[in-house]
Amino acid sequence: MDKDIKYFGIDISHLVFDVTGPDGNHHQFRNNPSGFRKFSKLLDGDSHCVMEATGYYHYQLAYHLLESGIKVSVENPLSVKRFIQMKLSKVKTDKSDSRLICEYAKQVELKLWKGNSREQTECLQMARLLDVYTKQCTMIKNKLHGEEVLGNPSRAVVSSLNRSKKHIEKEMAELEKKLLMTVKRAHQEVLTCVKSIPGIGTKTGVMLIVLTGGFERFSSASELCSYAGLTPIIRNSGSSVNGRSRISKMGNQKLRSLLFMCSFSAVKYNRACKAIYDRIVAKGKSKKLALIAVCNKLLKQAFAVAKSRLKYDREYKSVLVKN
């Protein structure tokens, strides 16, 4: 830890954010541009602000600080929570949380938050809206099925549901088209390479690029797998604890779900993935465990082709060919 750095612990909510500075003093500001400007008066070039990822509430402040040239770290809430639990604190207030976040900042290795470009932010927003529309469409389909099961469905109800379904599907098609165009404009070469992997199609390739920031936020395949929550947790301690290994599930759930859906196709058409699947199943392990291993392999393949800008070679499991 650099002793010259002034750490500021920030606990942020919808309307306000609480701050504990390096001197231990507590401040509270409104979570709006006016509050950001007042807070900035406490900061200088040696300041480092640390906050939790709290849904959407932290974004405006984090971007304001970043644009002002202040170092920012946005930490995993679970890591901060466990640190607070270790302190055995019996007080749970915004003020106490900001103080403990400040202590957390002084004792752990922080990673600087870089934010997203406007293009990346727009892609993420479109991806999230597509998720909402997909769920709505599924709900409508289930409702239509339920009405049919009744045996005498109302024409007015069925017509309304079909109109809603048609409208949502039209909006989804427009969004998918816009998302594809945006990704192609920024990551055409990466998309071409990722799509060359058997088991990954255009839609999956687009979502992989959106969820990983074009693979630019990661320096290694293991770091990316950890982000997706596909790294194993080993539970062995002495002679009494010998639990089964399982994946952490502490990463991006959307990315993990996307890869799991792709794994079924990859087992059929991706030679390297099929080899891993067959080997694990032959050992008597569950098929689900084998599919998770396939997800891991797919993600590593995608990372390799994205970083090398080389297409996947279907004929040889580790060789890539130039575009």
JSON list of N, CA and C in Angstrom, two decimals, residues 24-79:
[
{"chain": "A", "resi": 24, "resn": "GLY", "atom": "N", "xyz": [-10.62, 9.97, 8.67]},
{"chain": "A", "resi": 24, "resn": "GLY", "atom": "CA", "xyz": [-11.66, 9.35, 9.47]},
{"chain": "A", "resi": 24, "resn": "GLY", "atom": "C", "xyz": [-12.94, 10.15, 9.58]},
{"chain": "A", "resi": 25, "resn": "ASN", "atom": "N", "xyz": [-12.97, 11.34, 8.99]},
{"chain": "A", "resi": 25, "resn": "ASN", "atom": "CA", "xyz": [-14.16, 12.17, 9.05]},
{"chain": "A", "resi": 25, "resn": "ASN", "atom": "C", "xyz": [-15.24, 11.67, 8.09]},
{"chain": "A", "resi": 26, "resn": "HIS", "atom": "N", "xyz": [-16.49, 11.82, 8.51]},
{"chain": "A", "resi": 26, "resn": "HIS", "atom": "CA", "xyz": [-17.62, 11.37, 7.71]},
{"chain": "A", "resi": 26, "resn": "HIS", "atom": "C", "xyz": [-18.31, 12.53, 7.01]},
{"chain": "A", "resi": 27, "resn": "HIS", "atom": "N", "xyz": [-18.70, 12.30, 5.76]},
{"chain": "A", "resi": 27, "resn": "HIS", "atom": "CA", "xyz": [-19.42, 13.30, 4.98]},
{"chain": "A", "resi": 27, "resn": "HIS", "atom": "C", "xyz": [-20.58, 12.61, 4.26]},
{"chain": "A", "resi": 28, "resn": "GLN", "atom": "N", "xyz": [-21.62, 13.38, 3.99]},
{"chain": "A", "resi": 28, "resn": "GLN", "atom": "CA", "xyz": [-22.73, 12.85, 3.20]},
{"chain": "A", "resi": 28, "resn": "GLN", "atom": "C", "xyz": [-23.10, 13.86, 2.12]},
{"chain": "A", "resi": 29, "resn": "PHE", "atom": "N", "xyz": [-23.31, 13.36, 0.90]},
{"chain": "A", "resi": 29, "resn": "PHE", "atom": "CA", "xyz": [-23.63, 14.22, -0.24]},
{"chain": "A", "resi": 29, "resn": "PHE", "atom": "C", "xyz": [-24.83, 13.64, -0.99]},
{"chain": "A", "resi": 30, "resn": "ARG", "atom": "N", "xyz": [-25.52, 14.50, -1.72]},
{"chain": "A", "resi": 30, "resn": "ARG", "atom": "CA", "xyz": [-26.60, 14.06, -2.58]},
{"chain": "A", "resi": 30, "resn": "ARG", "atom": "C", "xyz": [-26.02, 13.30, -3.77]},
{"chain": "A", "resi": 31, "resn": "ASN", "atom": "N", "xyz": [-26.72, 12.24, -4.20]},
{"chain": "A", "resi": 31, "resn": "ASN", "atom": "CA", "xyz": [-26.25, 11.45, -5.33]},
{"chain": "A", "resi": 31, "resn": "ASN", "atom": "C", "xyz": [-26.74, 12.10, -6.63]},
{"chain": "A", "resi": 32, "resn": "ASN", "atom": "N", "xyz": [-26.17, 13.28, -6.91]},
{"chain": "A", "resi": 32, "resn": "ASN", "atom": "CA", "xyz": [-26.49, 14.03, -8.12]},
{"chain": "A", "resi": 32, "resn": "ASN", "atom": "C", "xyz": [-25.29, 14.91, -8.48]},
{"chain": "A", "resi": 33, "resn": "PRO", "atom": "N", "xyz": [-25.29, 15.53, -9.65]},
{"chain": "A", "resi": 33, "resn": "PRO", "atom": "CA", "xyz": [-24.13, 16.34, -10.06]},
{"chain": "A", "resi": 33, "resn": "PRO", "atom": "C", "xyz": [-23.70, 17.40, -9.04]},
{"chain": "A", "resi": 34, "resn": "SER", "atom": "N", "xyz": [-24.65, 18.01, -8.36]},
{"chain": "A", "resi": 34, "resn": "SER", "atom": "CA", "xyz": [-24.32, 19.01, -7.35]},
{"chain": "A", "resi": 34, "resn": "SER", "atom": "C", "xyz": [-23.53, 18.38, -6.20]},
{"chain": "A", "resi": 35, "resn": "GLY", "atom": "N", "xyz": [-23.99, 17.20, -5.76]},
{"chain": "A", "resi": 35, "resn": "GLY", "atom": "CA", "xyz": [-23.28, 16.47, -4.71]},
{"chain": "A", "resi": 35, "resn": "GLY", "atom": "C", "xyz": [-21.90, 16.02, -5.15]},
{"chain": "A", "resi": 36, "resn": "PHE", "atom": "N", "xyz": [-21.78, 15.63, -6.42]},
{"chain": "A", "resi": 36, "resn": "PHE", "atom": "CA", "xyz": [-20.48, 15.20, -6.95]},
{"chain": "A", "resi": 36, "resn": "PHE", "atom": "C", "xyz": [-19.47, 16.34, -6.89]},
{"chain": "A", "resi": 37, "resn": "ARG", "atom": "N", "xyz": [-19.93, 17.54, -7.26]},
{"chain": "A", "resi": 37, "resn": "ARG", "atom": "CA", "xyz": [-19.03, 18.70, -7.27]},
{"chain": "A", "resi": 37, "resn": "ARG", "atom": "C", "xyz": [-18.57, 19.06, -5.85]},
{"chain": "A", "resi": 38, "resn": "LYS", "atom": "N", "xyz": [-19.49, 18.96, -4.90]},
{"chain": "A", "resi": 38, "resn": "LYS", "atom": "CA", "xyz": [-19.12, 19.26, -3.51]},
{"chain": "A", "resi": 38, "resn": "LYS", "atom": "C", "xyz": [-18.12, 18.24, -2.99]},
{"chain": "A", "resi": 39, "resn": "PHE", "atom": "N", "xyz": [-18.34, 16.98, -3.33]},
{"chain": "A", "resi": 39, "resn": "PHE", "atom": "CA", "xyz": [-17.41, 15.92, -2.91]},
{"chain": "A", "resi": 39, "resn": "PHE", "atom": "C", "xyz": [-16.03, 16.13, -3.54]},
{"chain": "A", "resi": 40, "resn": "SER", "atom": "N", "xyz": [-15.99, 16.55, -4.78]},
{"chain": "A", "resi": 40, "resn": "SER", "atom": "CA", "xyz": [-14.73, 16.72, -5.51]},
{"chain": "A", "resi": 40, "resn": "SER", "atom": "C", "xyz": [-13.81, 17.73, -4.84]},
{"chain": "A", "resi": 41, "resn": "LYS", "atom": "N", "xyz": [-14.38, 18.65, -4.05]},
{"chain": "A", "resi": 41, "resn": "LYS", "atom": "CA", "xyz": [-13.57, 19.66, -3.36]},
{"chain": "A", "resi": 41, "resn": "LYS", "atom": "C", "xyz": [-12.69, 19.04, -2.29]},
{"chain": "A", "resi": 42, "resn": "LEU", "atom": "N", "xyz": [-13.03, 17.81, -1.84]},
{"chain": "A", "resi": 42, "resn": "LEU", "atom": "CA", "xyz": [-12.22, 17.11, -0.84]},
{"chain": "A", "resi": 42, "resn": "LEU", "atom": "C", "xyz": [-11.06, 16.35, -1.46]},
{"chain": "A", "resi": 43, "resn": "LEU", "atom": "N", "xyz": [-11.06, 16.24, -2.79]},
{"chain": "A", "resi": 43, "resn": "LEU", "atom": "CA", "xyz": [-10.12, 15.35, -3.47]},
{"chain": "A", "resi": 43, "resn": "LEU", "atom": "C", "xyz": [-8.97, 16.10, -4.11]},
{"chain": "A", "resi": 44, "resn": "ASP", "atom": "N", "xyz": [-7.86, 15.36, -4.32]},
{"chain": "A", "resi": 44, "resn": "ASP", "atom": "CA", "xyz": [-6.73, 15.89, -5.07]},
{"chain": "A", "resi": 44, "resn": "ASP", "atom": "C", "xyz": [-6.10, 14.76, -5.88]},
{"chain": "A", "resi": 45, "resn": "GLY", "atom": "N", "xyz": [-4.95, 15.00, -6.44]},
{"chain": "A", "resi": 45, "resn": "GLY", "atom": "CA", "xyz": [-4.31, 14.01, -7.31]},
{"chain": "A", "resi": 45, "resn": "GLY", "atom": "C", "xyz": [-3.90, 12.73, -6.62]},
{"chain": "A", "resi": 46, "resn": "ASP", "atom": "N", "xyz": [-3.80, 12.74, -5.28]},
{"chain": "A", "resi": 46, "resn": "ASP", "atom": "CA", "xyz": [-3.41, 11.53, -4.53]},
{"chain": "A", "resi": 46, "resn": "ASP", "atom": "C", "xyz": [-4.61, 10.75, -4.02]},
{"chain": "A", "resi": 47, "resn": "SER", "atom": "N", "xyz": [-5.81, 11.20, -4.34]},
{"chain": "A", "resi": 47, "resn": "SER", "atom": "CA", "xyz": [-7.02, 10.55, -3.83]},
{"chain": "A", "resi": 47, "resn": "SER", "atom": "C", "xyz": [-7.36, 9.29, -4.61]},
{"chain": "A", "resi": 48, "resn": "HIS", "atom": "N", "xyz": [-7.90, 8.32, -3.89]},
{"chain": "A", "resi": 48, "resn": "HIS", "atom": "CA", "xyz": [-8.35, 7.06, -4.51]},
{"chain": "A", "resi": 48, "resn": "HIS", "atom": "C", "xyz": [-9.70, 6.71, -3.88]},
{"chain": "A", "resi": 49, "resn": "CYS", "atom": "N", "xyz": [-10.75, 6.77, -4.67]},
{"chain": "A", "resi": 49, "resn": "CYS", "atom": "CA", "xyz": [-12.11, 6.52, -4.19]},
{"chain": "A", "resi": 49, "resn": "CYS", "atom": "C", "xyz": [-12.49, 5.06, -4.41]},
{"chain": "A", "resi": 50, "resn": "VAL", "atom": "N", "xyz": [-13.06, 4.45, -3.38]},
{"chain": "A", "resi": 50, "resn": "VAL", "atom": "CA", "xyz": [-13.43, 3.03, -3.43]},
{"chain": "A", "resi": 50, "resn": "VAL", "atom": "C", "xyz": [-14.90, 2.88, -3.07]},
{"chain": "A", "resi": 51, "resn": "MET", "atom": "N", "xyz": [-15.64, 2.16, -3.90]},
{"chain": "A", "resi": 51, "resn": "MET", "atom": "CA", "xyz": [-17.07, 1.94, -3.66]},
{"chain": "A", "resi": 51, "resn": "MET", "atom": "C", "xyz": [-17.45, 0.54, -4.10]},
{"chain": "A", "resi": 52, "resn": "GLU", "atom": "N", "xyz": [-18.64, 0.11, -3.71]},
{"chain": "A", "resi": 52, "resn": "GLU", "atom": "CA", "xyz": [-19.15, -1.18, -4.14]},
{"chain": "A", "resi": 52, "resn": "GLU", "atom": "C", "xyz": [-19.93, -1.02, -5.45]},
{"chain": "A", "resi": 53, "resn": "ALA", "atom": "N", "xyz": [-20.02, -2.11, -6.20]},
{"chain": "A", "resi": 53, "resn": "ALA", "atom": "CA", "xyz": [-20.89, -2.12, -7.39]},
{"chain": "A", "resi": 53, "resn": "ALA", "atom": "C", "xyz": [-22.31, -2.31, -6.89]},
{"chain": "A", "resi": 54, "resn": "THR", "atom": "N", "xyz": [-23.09, -1.22, -6.90]},
{"chain": "A", "resi": 54, "resn": "THR", "atom": "CA", "xyz": [-24.44, -1.25, -6.33]},
{"chain": "A", "resi": 54, "resn": "THR", "atom": "C", "xyz": [-25.48, -1.07, -7.43]},
{"chain": "A", "resi": 55, "resn": "GLY", "atom": "N", "xyz": [-25.66, -2.08, -8.26]},
{"chain": "A", "resi": 55, "resn": "GLY", "atom": "CA", "xyz": [-26.63, -1.96, -9.34]},
{"chain": "A", "resi": 55, "resn": "GLY", "atom": "C", "xyz": [-26.25, -0.83, -10.28]},
{"chain": "A", "resi": 56, "resn": "TYR", "atom": "N", "xyz": [-27.10, 0.19, -10.36]},
{"chain": "A", "resi": 56, "resn": "TYR", "atom": "CA", "xyz": [-26.85, 1.33, -11.24]},
{"chain": "A", "resi": 56, "resn": "TYR", "atom": "C", "xyz": [-26.45, 2.58, -10.47]},
{"chain": "A", "resi": 57, "resn": "TYR", "atom": "N", "xyz": [-26.61, 2.57, -9.15]},
{"chain": "A", "resi": 57, "resn": "TYR", "atom": "CA", "xyz": [-26.47, 3.81, -8.38]},
{"chain": "A", "resi": 57, "resn": "TYR", "atom": "C", "xyz": [-25.05, 4.40, -8.38]},
{"chain": "A", "resi": 58, "resn": "HIS", "atom": "N", "xyz": [-24.05, 3.56, -8.56]},
{"chain": "A", "resi": 58, "resn": "HIS", "atom": "CA", "xyz": [-22.68, 4.06, -8.46]},
{"chain": "A", "resi": 58, "resn": "HIS", "atom": "C", "xyz": [-22.14, 4.63, -9.77]},
{"chain": "A", "resi": 59, "resn": "TYR", "atom": "N", "xyz": [-22.82, 4.38, -10.89]},
{"chain": "A", "resi": 59, "resn": "TYR", "atom": "CA", "xyz": [-22.25, 4.71, -12.20]},
{"chain": "A", "resi": 59, "resn": "TYR", "atom": "C", "xyz": [-21.98, 6.20, -12.39]},
{"chain": "A", "resi": 60, "resn": "GLN", "atom": "N", "xyz": [-22.96, 7.06, -12.09]},
{"chain": "A", "resi": 60, "resn": "GLN", "atom": "CA", "xyz": [-22.78, 8.49, -12.35]},
{"chain": "A", "resi": 60, "resn": "GLN", "atom": "C", "xyz": [-21.61, 9.07, -11.56]},
{"chain": "A", "resi": 61, "resn": "LEU", "atom": "N", "xyz": [-21.52, 8.70, -10.28]},
{"chain": "A", "resi": 61, "resn": "LEU", "atom": "CA", "xyz": [-20.40, 9.19, -9.46]},
{"chain": "A", "resi": 61, "resn": "LEU", "atom": "C", "xyz": [-19.07, 8.64, -9.97]},
{"chain": "A", "resi": 62, "resn": "ALA", "atom": "N", "xyz": [-19.04, 7.35, -10.30]},
{"chain": "A", "resi": 62, "resn": "ALA", "atom": "CA", "xyz": [-17.79, 6.74, -10.77]},
{"chain": "A", "resi": 62, "resn": "ALA", "atom": "C", "xyz": [-17.30, 7.41, -12.05]},
{"chain": "A", "resi": 63, "resn": "TYR", "atom": "N", "xyz": [-18.21, 7.67, -12.99]},
{"chain": "A", "resi": 63, "resn": "TYR", "atom": "CA", "xyz": [-17.81, 8.33, -14.24]},
{"chain": "A", "resi": 63, "resn": "TYR", "atom": "C", "xyz": [-17.39, 9.78, -13.99]},
{"chain": "A", "resi": 64, "resn": "HIS", "atom": "N", "xyz": [-18.06, 10.47, -13.06]},
{"chain": "A", "resi": 64, "resn": "HIS", "atom": "CA", "xyz": [-17.69, 11.84, -12.73]},
{"chain": "A", "resi": 64, "resn": "HIS", "atom": "C", "xyz": [-16.25, 11.89, -12.20]},
{"chain": "A", "resi": 65, "resn": "LEU", "atom": "N", "xyz": [-15.93, 10.97, -11.29]},
{"chain": "A", "resi": 65, "resn": "LEU", "atom": "CA", "xyz": [-14.58, 10.92, -10.72]},
{"chain": "A", "resi": 65, "resn": "LEU", "atom": "C", "xyz": [-13.54, 10.56, -11.77]},
{"chain": "A", "resi": 66, "resn": "LEU", "atom": "N", "xyz": [-13.89, 9.60, -12.63]},
{"chain": "A", "resi": 66, "resn": "LEU", "atom": "CA", "xyz": [-12.97, 9.16, -13.68]},
{"chain": "A", "resi": 66, "resn": "LEU", "atom": "C", "xyz": [-12.65, 10.31, -14.62]},
{"chain": "A", "resi": 67, "resn": "GLU", "atom": "N", "xyz": [-13.68, 11.05, -15.02]},
{"chain": "A", "resi": 67, "resn": "GLU", "atom": "CA", "xyz": [-13.49, 12.17, -15.93]},
{"chain": "A", "resi": 67, "resn": "GLU", "atom": "C", "xyz": [-12.75, 13.33, -15.26]},
{"chain": "A", "resi": 68, "resn": "SER", "atom": "N", "xyz": [-12.75, 13.35, -13.92]},
{"chain": "A", "resi": 68, "resn": "SER", "atom": "CA", "xyz": [-12.04, 14.40, -13.17]},
{"chain": "A", "resi": 68, "resn": "SER", "atom": "C", "xyz": [-10.60, 14.01, -12.89]},
{"chain": "A", "resi": 69, "resn": "GLY", "atom": "N", "xyz": [-10.19, 12.82, -13.36]},
{"chain": "A", "resi": 69, "resn": "GLY", "atom": "CA", "xyz": [-8.81, 12.38, -13.16]},
{"chain": "A", "resi": 69, "resn": "GLY", "atom": "C", "xyz": [-8.54, 11.75, -11.81]},
{"chain": "A", "resi": 70, "resn": "ILE", "atom": "N", "xyz": [-9.59, 11.33, -11.11]},
{"chain": "A", "resi": 70, "resn": "ILE", "atom": "CA", "xyz": [-9.44, 10.71, -9.79]},
{"chain": "A", "resi": 70, "resn": "ILE", "atom": "C", "xyz": [-9.44, 9.19, -9.94]},
{"chain": "A", "resi": 71, "resn": "LYS", "atom": "N", "xyz": [-8.57, 8.51, -9.21]},
{"chain": "A", "resi": 71, "resn": "LYS", "atom": "CA", "xyz": [-8.53, 7.05, -9.25]},
{"chain": "A", "resi": 71, "resn": "LYS", "atom": "C", "xyz": [-9.80, 6.49, -8.60]},
{"chain": "A", "resi": 72, "resn": "VAL", "atom": "N", "xyz": [-10.38, 5.50, -9.27]},
{"chain": "A", "resi": 72, "resn": "VAL", "atom": "CA", "xyz": [-11.62, 4.90, -8.79]},
{"chain": "A", "resi": 72, "resn": "VAL", "atom": "C", "xyz": [-11.50, 3.37, -8.82]},
{"chain": "A", "resi": 73, "resn": "SER", "atom": "N", "xyz": [-12.00, 2.73, -7.77]},
{"chain": "A", "resi": 73, "resn": "SER", "atom": "CA", "xyz": [-12.11, 1.27, -7.76]},
{"chain": "A", "resi": 73, "resn": "SER", "atom": "C", "xyz": [-13.55, 0.91, -7.40]},
{"chain": "A", "resi": 74, "resn": "VAL", "atom": "N", "xyz": [-14.16, 0.06, -8.21]},
{"chain": "A", "resi": 74, "resn": "VAL", "atom": "CA", "xyz": [-15.52, -0.42, -7.96]},
{"chain": "A", "resi": 74, "resn": "VAL", "atom": "C", "xyz": [-15.40, -1.90, -7.61]},
{"chain": "A", "resi": 75, "resn": "GLU", "atom": "N", "xyz": [-15.61, -2.23, -6.33]},
{"chain": "A", "resi": 75, "resn": "GLU", "atom": "CA", "xyz": [-15.33, -3.56, -5.82]},
{"chain": "A", "resi": 75, "resn": "GLU", "atom": "C", "xyz": [-16.56, -4.46, -5.78]},
{"chain": "A", "resi": 76, "resn": "ASN", "atom": "N", "xyz": [-16.30, -5.76, -5.82]},
{"chain": "A", "resi": 76, "resn": "ASN", "atom": "CA", "xyz": [-17.36, -6.76, -5.71]},
{"chain": "A", "resi": 76, "resn": "ASN", "atom": "C", "xyz": [-18.00, -6.65, -4.33]},
{"chain": "A", "resi": 77, "resn": "PRO", "atom": "N", "xyz": [-19.32, -6.46, -4.26]},
{"chain": "A", "resi": 77, "resn": "PRO", "atom": "CA", "xyz": [-20.00, -6.32, -2.96]},
{"chain": "A", "resi": 77, "resn": "PRO", "atom": "C", "xyz": [-19.76, -7.49, -2.02]},
{"chain": "A", "resi": 78, "resn": "LEU", "atom": "N", "xyz": [-19.61, -8.71, -2.59]},
{"chain": "A", "resi": 78, "resn": "LEU", "atom": "CA", "xyz": [-19.38, -9.89, -1.76]},
{"chain": "A", "resi": 78, "resn": "LEU", "atom": "C", "xyz": [-18.04, -9.80, -1.05]},
{"chain": "A", "resi": 79, "resn": "SER", "atom": "N", "xyz": [-17.01, -9.29, -1.73]},
{"chain": "A", "resi": 79, "resn": "SER", "atom": "CA", "xyz": [-15.69, -9.15, -1.12]},
{"chain": "A", "resi": 79, "resn": "SER", "atom": "C", "xyz": [-15.74, -8.16, 0.04]}
]
